[in-house]
């Protein structure tokens, strides 16, 4: 093995590094890349704007949002739902009008058939002496007409079938050019992260405890360690599991919850009684280490060449 073993192409073995390099250059096969720390948001950043929150709120699933961003998202989703509902109602009205036209056309066809049937009734008296002769002449004319019509139909079958074929090069006449059937949209706004129903009155205001209360917001954001636990004063970060207490909105570590708060189920800030729903685990962004317990691998599915 030479010194530059990764770039050596004279070997008899197709190495793993050469396979990875050829796969990346060919454009085929699924690519898997582990994300670094720069691609991970901090625990105090909004899930929509990816910026540190000024007025943070948290959902029941533990996702942190900026209050302004989540309100704008809810208003946008409601406007989108109203627009989809309006288009759905318009489609229903068009279908209702089409059904009424079909019913009217069906009634019109039945009325025309009834008129033709009534007009074909013979109201004149029949002469018994001339009835037999007229019957024989009609039989002869009918046989001659059927033979001529069969020959004419056989001769005209070709052009009629060719003229009835659709023009596939015109988009409006292609078989796939059909009006899109809209489904009835739901009226519930969903969380952009968890996909569960999101309500404004269920958002909980979060109150972080700053590490140094004397610092202003700009100086606080420039520091790596910005907030601490409201009870134990431990530094908070992506590597520290945290939880939000619903009555006070205080952020504490999960270690504090397990060792102190779960013993008497009382909020240490306000003194209110807690339930399991009042303890909201905060969703973290993860760290750059594999032991953080967060899936940090990104995959890109591409076409695969099969032999």
CSV table of C-alpha atoms in Angstrom, one decimal:
chain,number,residue,atom,x,y,z
A,1,UNK,CA,0.0,0.0,0.0
A,2,UNK,CA,1.4,3.3,-1.0
A,3,UNK,CA,1.4,6.4,1.1
A,4,UNK,CA,-1.6,7.9,-0.7
A,5,UNK,CA,-3.7,4.8,-0.5
A,6,UNK,CA,-7.1,6.5,-1.1
A,7,UNK,CA,-5.9,7.9,-4.5
A,8,UNK,CA,-4.2,4.7,-5.6
A,9,UNK,CA,-6.0,3.2,-8.6
A,10,UNK,CA,-3.5,0.5,-9.5
A,11,UNK,CA,-4.7,-2.0,-6.9
A,12,UNK,CA,-6.5,-5.2,-7.7
A,13,UNK,CA,-9.1,-4.6,-5.0
A,14,UNK,CA,-12.1,-2.2,-5.5
A,15,UNK,CA,-11.9,-0.4,-2.2
A,16,UNK,CA,-14.8,1.1,-0.2
A,17,UNK,CA,-13.5,4.6,-0.7
A,18,UNK,CA,-13.4,4.2,-4.5
A,19,UNK,CA,-16.9,2.8,-4.4
A,20,UNK,CA,-18.2,5.8,-2.4
A,21,UNK,CA,-16.4,8.2,-4.7
A,22,UNK,CA,-17.8,6.6,-7.9
A,23,UNK,CA,-21.3,6.4,-6.4
A,24,UNK,CA,-21.2,10.2,-5.6
A,25,UNK,CA,-19.9,11.0,-9.1
A,26,UNK,CA,-22.4,8.7,-11.0
A,27,UNK,CA,-25.6,10.3,-9.6
A,28,UNK,CA,-27.1,6.9,-8.7
A,29,UNK,CA,-27.7,5.3,-5.3
A,30,UNK,CA,-28.9,6.6,-2.0
A,31,UNK,CA,-26.5,9.1,-0.4
A,32,UNK,CA,-26.3,9.3,3.4
A,33,UNK,CA,-24.5,12.2,5.2
A,34,UNK,CA,-24.3,12.8,8.9
A,35,UNK,CA,-25.1,16.4,9.8
A,36,UNK,CA,-22.7,18.5,11.7
A,37,UNK,CA,-23.3,21.0,14.5
A,38,UNK,CA,-23.7,23.9,12.1
A,39,UNK,CA,-26.8,22.2,10.7
A,40,UNK,CA,-28.6,21.9,14.1
A,41,UNK,CA,-30.7,24.5,15.7
A,42,UNK,CA,-30.2,25.5,19.3
A,43,UNK,CA,-32.8,24.5,21.9
A,44,UNK,CA,-34.0,28.1,22.4
A,45,UNK,CA,-34.5,28.8,18.6
A,46,UNK,CA,-37.9,28.9,16.9
A,47,UNK,CA,-38.8,25.9,14.7
A,48,UNK,CA,-40.0,28.3,12.0
A,49,UNK,CA,-37.6,31.2,11.9
A,50,UNK,CA,-34.6,29.2,13.3
A,51,UNK,CA,-33.6,32.3,15.3
A,52,UNK,CA,-33.4,32.7,19.1
A,53,UNK,CA,-36.9,33.5,20.4
A,54,UNK,CA,-37.8,36.9,21.9
A,55,UNK,CA,-41.3,35.8,23.0
A,56,UNK,CA,-41.2,32.0,23.0
A,57,UNK,CA,-44.2,29.8,23.3
A,58,UNK,CA,-44.3,26.0,23.3
A,59,UNK,CA,-46.9,23.5,22.1
A,60,UNK,CA,-48.1,20.4,24.0
A,61,UNK,CA,-45.6,18.3,22.1
A,62,UNK,CA,-42.7,20.4,23.2
A,63,UNK,CA,-41.9,22.4,20.0
A,64,UNK,CA,-40.7,25.9,20.6
A,65,UNK,CA,-42.0,28.8,18.4
A,66,UNK,CA,-41.7,32.5,18.3
A,67,UNK,CA,-45.1,33.9,19.1
A,68,UNK,CA,-45.1,36.3,16.2
A,69,UNK,CA,-44.1,33.5,13.8
A,70,UNK,CA,-46.6,31.0,14.9
A,71,UNK,CA,-49.4,33.6,14.9
A,72,UNK,CA,-48.5,34.5,11.3
A,73,UNK,CA,-48.4,30.8,10.4
A,74,UNK,CA,-51.9,30.2,11.9
A,75,UNK,CA,-53.4,33.2,10.1
A,76,UNK,CA,-51.9,32.0,6.8
A,77,UNK,CA,-53.2,28.5,7.3
A,78,UNK,CA,-56.7,29.8,8.0
A,79,UNK,CA,-56.6,31.9,4.9
A,80,UNK,CA,-55.4,28.9,2.9
A,81,UNK,CA,-58.2,26.8,4.3
A,82,UNK,CA,-60.8,29.4,3.4
A,83,UNK,CA,-59.5,29.6,-0.1
A,84,UNK,CA,-59.6,25.8,-0.6
A,85,UNK,CA,-63.1,25.7,0.9
A,86,UNK,CA,-64.3,28.4,-1.5
A,87,UNK,CA,-62.8,26.4,-4.5
A,88,UNK,CA,-64.5,23.2,-3.2
A,89,UNK,CA,-67.9,25.0,-2.8
A,90,UNK,CA,-67.5,26.3,-6.4
A,91,UNK,CA,-66.8,22.8,-7.7
A,92,UNK,CA,-69.9,21.5,-5.9
A,93,UNK,CA,-72.0,24.2,-7.4
A,94,UNK,CA,-70.7,23.3,-10.9
A,95,UNK,CA,-71.4,19.6,-10.3
A,96,UNK,CA,-74.9,20.4,-9.1
A,97,UNK,CA,-75.6,22.5,-12.2
A,98,UNK,CA,-74.3,19.7,-14.5
A,99,UNK,CA,-76.6,17.2,-12.7
A,100,UNK,CA,-79.6,19.5,-13.2
A,101,UNK,CA,-78.7,19.9,-16.9
A,102,UNK,CA,-78.5,16.2,-17.3
A,103,UNK,CA,-81.8,15.7,-15.6
A,104,UNK,CA,-83.4,18.3,-17.9
A,105,UNK,CA,-81.9,16.8,-21.0
A,106,UNK,CA,-83.2,13.4,-20.0
A,107,UNK,CA,-86.7,14.7,-19.4
A,108,UNK,CA,-86.5,16.5,-22.8
A,109,UNK,CA,-85.5,13.2,-24.5
A,110,UNK,CA,-88.3,11.3,-22.9
A,111,UNK,CA,-90.8,14.0,-24.0
A,112,UNK,CA,-89.5,13.9,-27.6
A,113,UNK,CA,-89.8,10.1,-27.7
A,114,UNK,CA,-93.3,10.3,-26.3
A,115,UNK,CA,-94.3,12.9,-29.0
A,116,UNK,CA,-92.8,10.6,-31.8
A,117,UNK,CA,-94.7,7.7,-30.4
A,118,UNK,CA,-98.0,9.6,-30.3
A,119,UNK,CA,-97.5,11.0,-33.8
A,120,UNK,CA,-96.9,7.5,-35.2
A,121,UNK,CA,-100.4,6.3,-34.2
A,122,UNK,CA,-102.7,5.8,-37.3
A,123,UNK,CA,-106.0,7.7,-36.9
A,124,UNK,CA,-107.4,7.0,-40.4
A,125,UNK,CA,-109.7,3.9,-41.0
A,126,UNK,CA,-107.9,1.0,-42.7
A,127,UNK,CA,-109.3,-0.4,-46.0
A,128,UNK,CA,-109.3,-4.2,-45.7
A,129,UNK,CA,-109.0,-4.6,-49.5
A,130,UNK,CA,-105.8,-2.5,-49.9
A,131,UNK,CA,-104.2,-3.5,-46.6
A,132,UNK,CA,-102.8,-6.8,-47.9
A,133,UNK,CA,-101.3,-5.1,-51.0
A,134,UNK,CA,-99.6,-2.4,-49.0
A,135,UNK,CA,-98.2,-5.0,-46.6
A,136,UNK,CA,-96.6,-6.9,-49.4
A,137,UNK,CA,-95.1,-3.7,-51.0
A,138,UNK,CA,-93.7,-2.6,-47.6
A,139,UNK,CA,-92.1,-6.1,-47.1
A,140,UNK,CA,-90.4,-5.8,-50.5
A,141,UNK,CA,-89.1,-2.3,-49.9
A,142,UNK,CA,-87.8,-3.2,-46.4
A,143,UNK,CA,-85.7,-6.1,-47.7
A,144,UNK,CA,-84.2,-3.9,-50.4
A,145,UNK,CA,-83.5,-1.1,-48.0
A,146,UNK,CA,-81.8,-3.4,-45.4
A,147,UNK,CA,-79.4,-4.7,-48.1
A,148,UNK,CA,-78.6,-1.2,-49.3
A,149,UNK,CA,-78.1,0.1,-45.8
A,150,UNK,CA,-75.8,-2.8,-44.8
A,151,UNK,CA,-73.6,-2.1,-47.9
A,152,UNK,CA,-73.6,1.6,-47.2
A,153,UNK,CA,-72.7,1.0,-43.5
A,154,UNK,CA,-69.8,-1.3,-44.5
A,155,UNK,CA,-68.5,1.4,-46.8
A,156,UNK,CA,-68.9,4.2,-44.4
A,157,UNK,CA,-67.4,2.3,-41.4
A,158,UNK,CA,-63.9,3.3,-42.2
A,159,UNK,CA,-64.2,7.1,-42.4
A,160,UNK,CA,-66.5,7.4,-39.4
A,161,UNK,CA,-64.2,5.4,-37.2
A,162,UNK,CA,-61.2,7.4,-38.3
A,163,UNK,CA,-63.0,10.7,-37.8
A,164,UNK,CA,-64.1,9.8,-34.2
A,165,UNK,CA,-60.5,9.3,-33.0
A,166,UNK,CA,-59.4,12.0,-30.6
A,167,UNK,CA,-56.5,14.3,-31.4
A,168,UNK,CA,-53.9,13.3,-28.9
A,169,UNK,CA,-51.6,16.2,-29.8
A,170,UNK,CA,-54.2,18.7,-28.5
A,171,UNK,CA,-53.9,19.0,-24.6
A,172,UNK,CA,-57.6,19.5,-24.1
A,173,UNK,CA,-58.5,16.3,-26.0
A,174,UNK,CA,-55.9,14.0,-24.4
A,175,UNK,CA,-57.3,11.3,-22.1
A,176,UNK,CA,-55.4,12.7,-19.1
A,177,UNK,CA,-56.8,16.3,-19.5
A,178,UNK,CA,-59.5,15.9,-17.0
A,179,UNK,CA,-60.7,18.5,-14.4
A,180,UNK,CA,-59.0,18.0,-11.0
A,181,UNK,CA,-61.5,16.8,-8.4
A,182,UNK,CA,-60.9,18.7,-5.2
A,183,UNK,CA,-61.4,17.1,-1.8
A,184,UNK,CA,-63.1,18.8,1.1
A,185,UNK,CA,-60.3,20.6,3.1
A,186,UNK,CA,-60.1,20.2,6.8
A,187,UNK,CA,-60.8,23.1,9.0
A,188,UNK,CA,-58.1,22.3,11.6
A,189,UNK,CA,-54.7,24.1,11.6
A,190,UNK,CA,-51.9,21.5,12.0
A,191,UNK,CA,-48.6,22.0,13.7
A,192,UNK,CA,-45.8,22.3,11.1
A,193,UNK,CA,-43.5,20.0,13.1
A,194,UNK,CA,-45.7,17.3,14.7
A,195,UNK,CA,-48.6,17.4,12.3
A,196,UNK,CA,-51.2,17.5,15.1
A,197,UNK,CA,-54.0,20.0,15.6
A,198,UNK,CA,-52.7,23.3,16.8
A,199,UNK,CA,-54.8,25.8,18.8
A,200,UNK,CA,-53.8,29.2,19.9
A,201,UNK,CA,-55.2,28.8,23.5
A,202,UNK,CA,-53.1,25.7,24.0
A,203,UNK,CA,-49.7,27.5,23.5
A,204,UNK,CA,-47.8,28.0,26.7
A,205,UNK,CA,-45.6,31.1,27.3
A,206,UNK,CA,-42.0,30.1,28.0
A,207,UNK,CA,-39.9,32.1,30.5
A,208,UNK,CA,-36.1,31.3,30.3
A,209,UNK,CA,-33.9,32.2,33.2
A,210,UNK,CA,-30.8,34.1,31.8
A,211,UNK,CA,-27.4,33.2,33.0
A,212,UNK,CA,-26.5,36.8,33.7
A,213,UNK,CA,-29.6,39.0,34.3
A,214,UNK,CA,-27.5,42.2,33.9
A,215,UNK,CA,-26.8,41.5,30.2
A,216,UNK,CA,-29.1,42.9,27.6
A,217,UNK,CA,-30.6,40.7,24.8
A,218,UNK,CA,-27.8,41.4,22.2
A,219,UNK,CA,-25.0,40.6,24.6
A,220,UNK,CA,-26.9,37.5,25.8
A,221,UNK,CA,-27.3,36.1,22.3
A,222,UNK,CA,-23.6,36.4,21.5
A,223,UNK,CA,-22.8,34.0,24.3
A,224,UNK,CA,-22.7,30.2,24.0
A,225,UNK,CA,-24.4,29.6,27.4
A,226,UNK,CA,-27.4,31.8,27.7
A,227,UNK,CA,-29.9,30.3,30.0
A,228,UNK,CA,-29.9,28.2,33.2
A,229,UNK,CA,-32.4,26.0,35.0
A,230,UNK,CA,-34.8,27.9,37.1
A,231,UNK,CA,-34.3,25.7,40.2
A,232,UNK,CA,-30.8,24.1,40.1
A,233,UNK,CA,-29.1,26.9,38.0
A,234,UNK,CA,-27.5,24.3,35.7
A,235,UNK,CA,-26.6,25.6,32.3
A,236,UNK,CA,-29.1,24.6,29.6
A,237,UNK,CA,-28.1,23.4,26.1
A,238,UNK,CA,-28.8,20.9,23.4
A,239,UNK,CA,-27.0,18.2,25.4
A,240,UNK,CA,-29.2,18.8,28.5
A,241,UNK,CA,-32.8,17.4,28.4
A,242,UNK,CA,-35.2,20.2,29.5
A,243,UNK,CA,-38.9,20.6,30.4
A,244,UNK,CA,-41.4,23.4,30.6
A,245,UNK,CA,-43.7,23.7,33.6
A,246,UNK,CA,-47.2,24.8,32.3
A,247,UNK,CA,-48.4,27.0,35.3
A,248,UNK,CA,-45.2,29.2,35.5
A,249,UNK,CA,-43.6,28.6,32.1
A,250,UNK,CA,-40.3,28.0,33.8
A,251,UNK,CA,-37.6,25.9,32.0
A,252,UNK,CA,-36.0,23.2,34.2
A,253,UNK,CA,-33.8,20.2,33.5
A,254,UNK,CA,-35.3,16.7,33.3
A,255,UNK,CA,-33.0,15.7,36.2
A,256,UNK,CA,-34.6,18.4,38.4
A,257,UNK,CA,-38.0,17.1,37.3
A,258,UNK,CA,-37.2,13.5,38.2
A,259,UNK,CA,-35.4,14.2,41.5
A,260,UNK,CA,-37.3,17.1,42.9
A,261,UNK,CA,-40.5,18.1,41.2
A,262,UNK,CA,-42.1,14.6,40.8
A,263,UNK,CA,-41.9,14.0,44.6
A,264,UNK,CA,-44.6,16.4,45.5
A,265,UNK,CA,-45.8,17.5,42.0
A,266,UNK,CA,-45.7,21.2,42.9
A,267,UNK,CA,-44.4,24.0,40.7
A,268,UNK,CA,-41.3,25.4,42.5
A,269,UNK,CA,-41.9,28.9,41.1
A,270,UNK,CA,-45.7,29.5,41.7
A,271,UNK,CA,-46.5,26.7,44.1
A,272,UNK,CA,-49.3,25.3,42.0
A,273,UNK,CA,-50.1,21.6,41.8
A,274,UNK,CA,-48.9,19.8,38.7
A,275,UNK,CA,-50.1,16.9,36.6
A,276,UNK,CA,-48.3,14.9,34.0
A,277,UNK,CA,-49.7,17.1,31.3
A,278,UNK,CA,-48.2,20.2,33.0
A,279,UNK,CA,-44.7,18.9,32.5
A,280,UNK,CA,-43.8,19.4,28.8
A,281,UNK,CA,-40.5,17.9,27.6
A,282,UNK,CA,-38.8,20.4,25.3
A,283,UNK,CA,-37.7,19.2,21.9
A,284,UNK,CA,-34.0,19.6,21.4
A,285,UNK,CA,-32.0,20.1,18.3
A,286,UNK,CA,-29.3,17.6,19.1
A,287,UNK,CA,-25.6,17.9,19.2
A,288,UNK,CA,-22.8,16.9,16.8
A,289,UNK,CA,-22.0,13.8,18.8
A,290,UNK,CA,-23.4,10.3,18.0
A,291,UNK,CA,-24.3,9.7,21.7
A,292,UNK,CA,-26.9,12.6,21.8
A,293,UNK,CA,-29.7,10.1,20.9
A,294,UNK,CA,-31.0,12.3,18.1
A,295,UNK,CA,-31.1,11.1,14.4
A,296,UNK,CA,-28.7,13.5,12.6
A,297,UNK,CA,-28.3,11.6,9.3
A,298,UNK,CA,-29.6,13.1,6.1
A,299,UNK,CA,-30.4,10.7,3.2
A,300,UNK,CA,-31.0,11.5,-0.5
A,301,UNK,CA,-32.8,8.8,-2.5
A,302,UNK,CA,-31.6,8.7,-6.1
A,303,UNK,CA,-32.2,6.2,-8.9
A,304,UNK,CA,-30.5,2.8,-8.6
A,305,UNK,CA,-29.0,0.9,-11.5
A,306,UNK,CA,-30.1,-2.7,-11.4
A,307,UNK,CA,-28.6,-5.5,-13.5
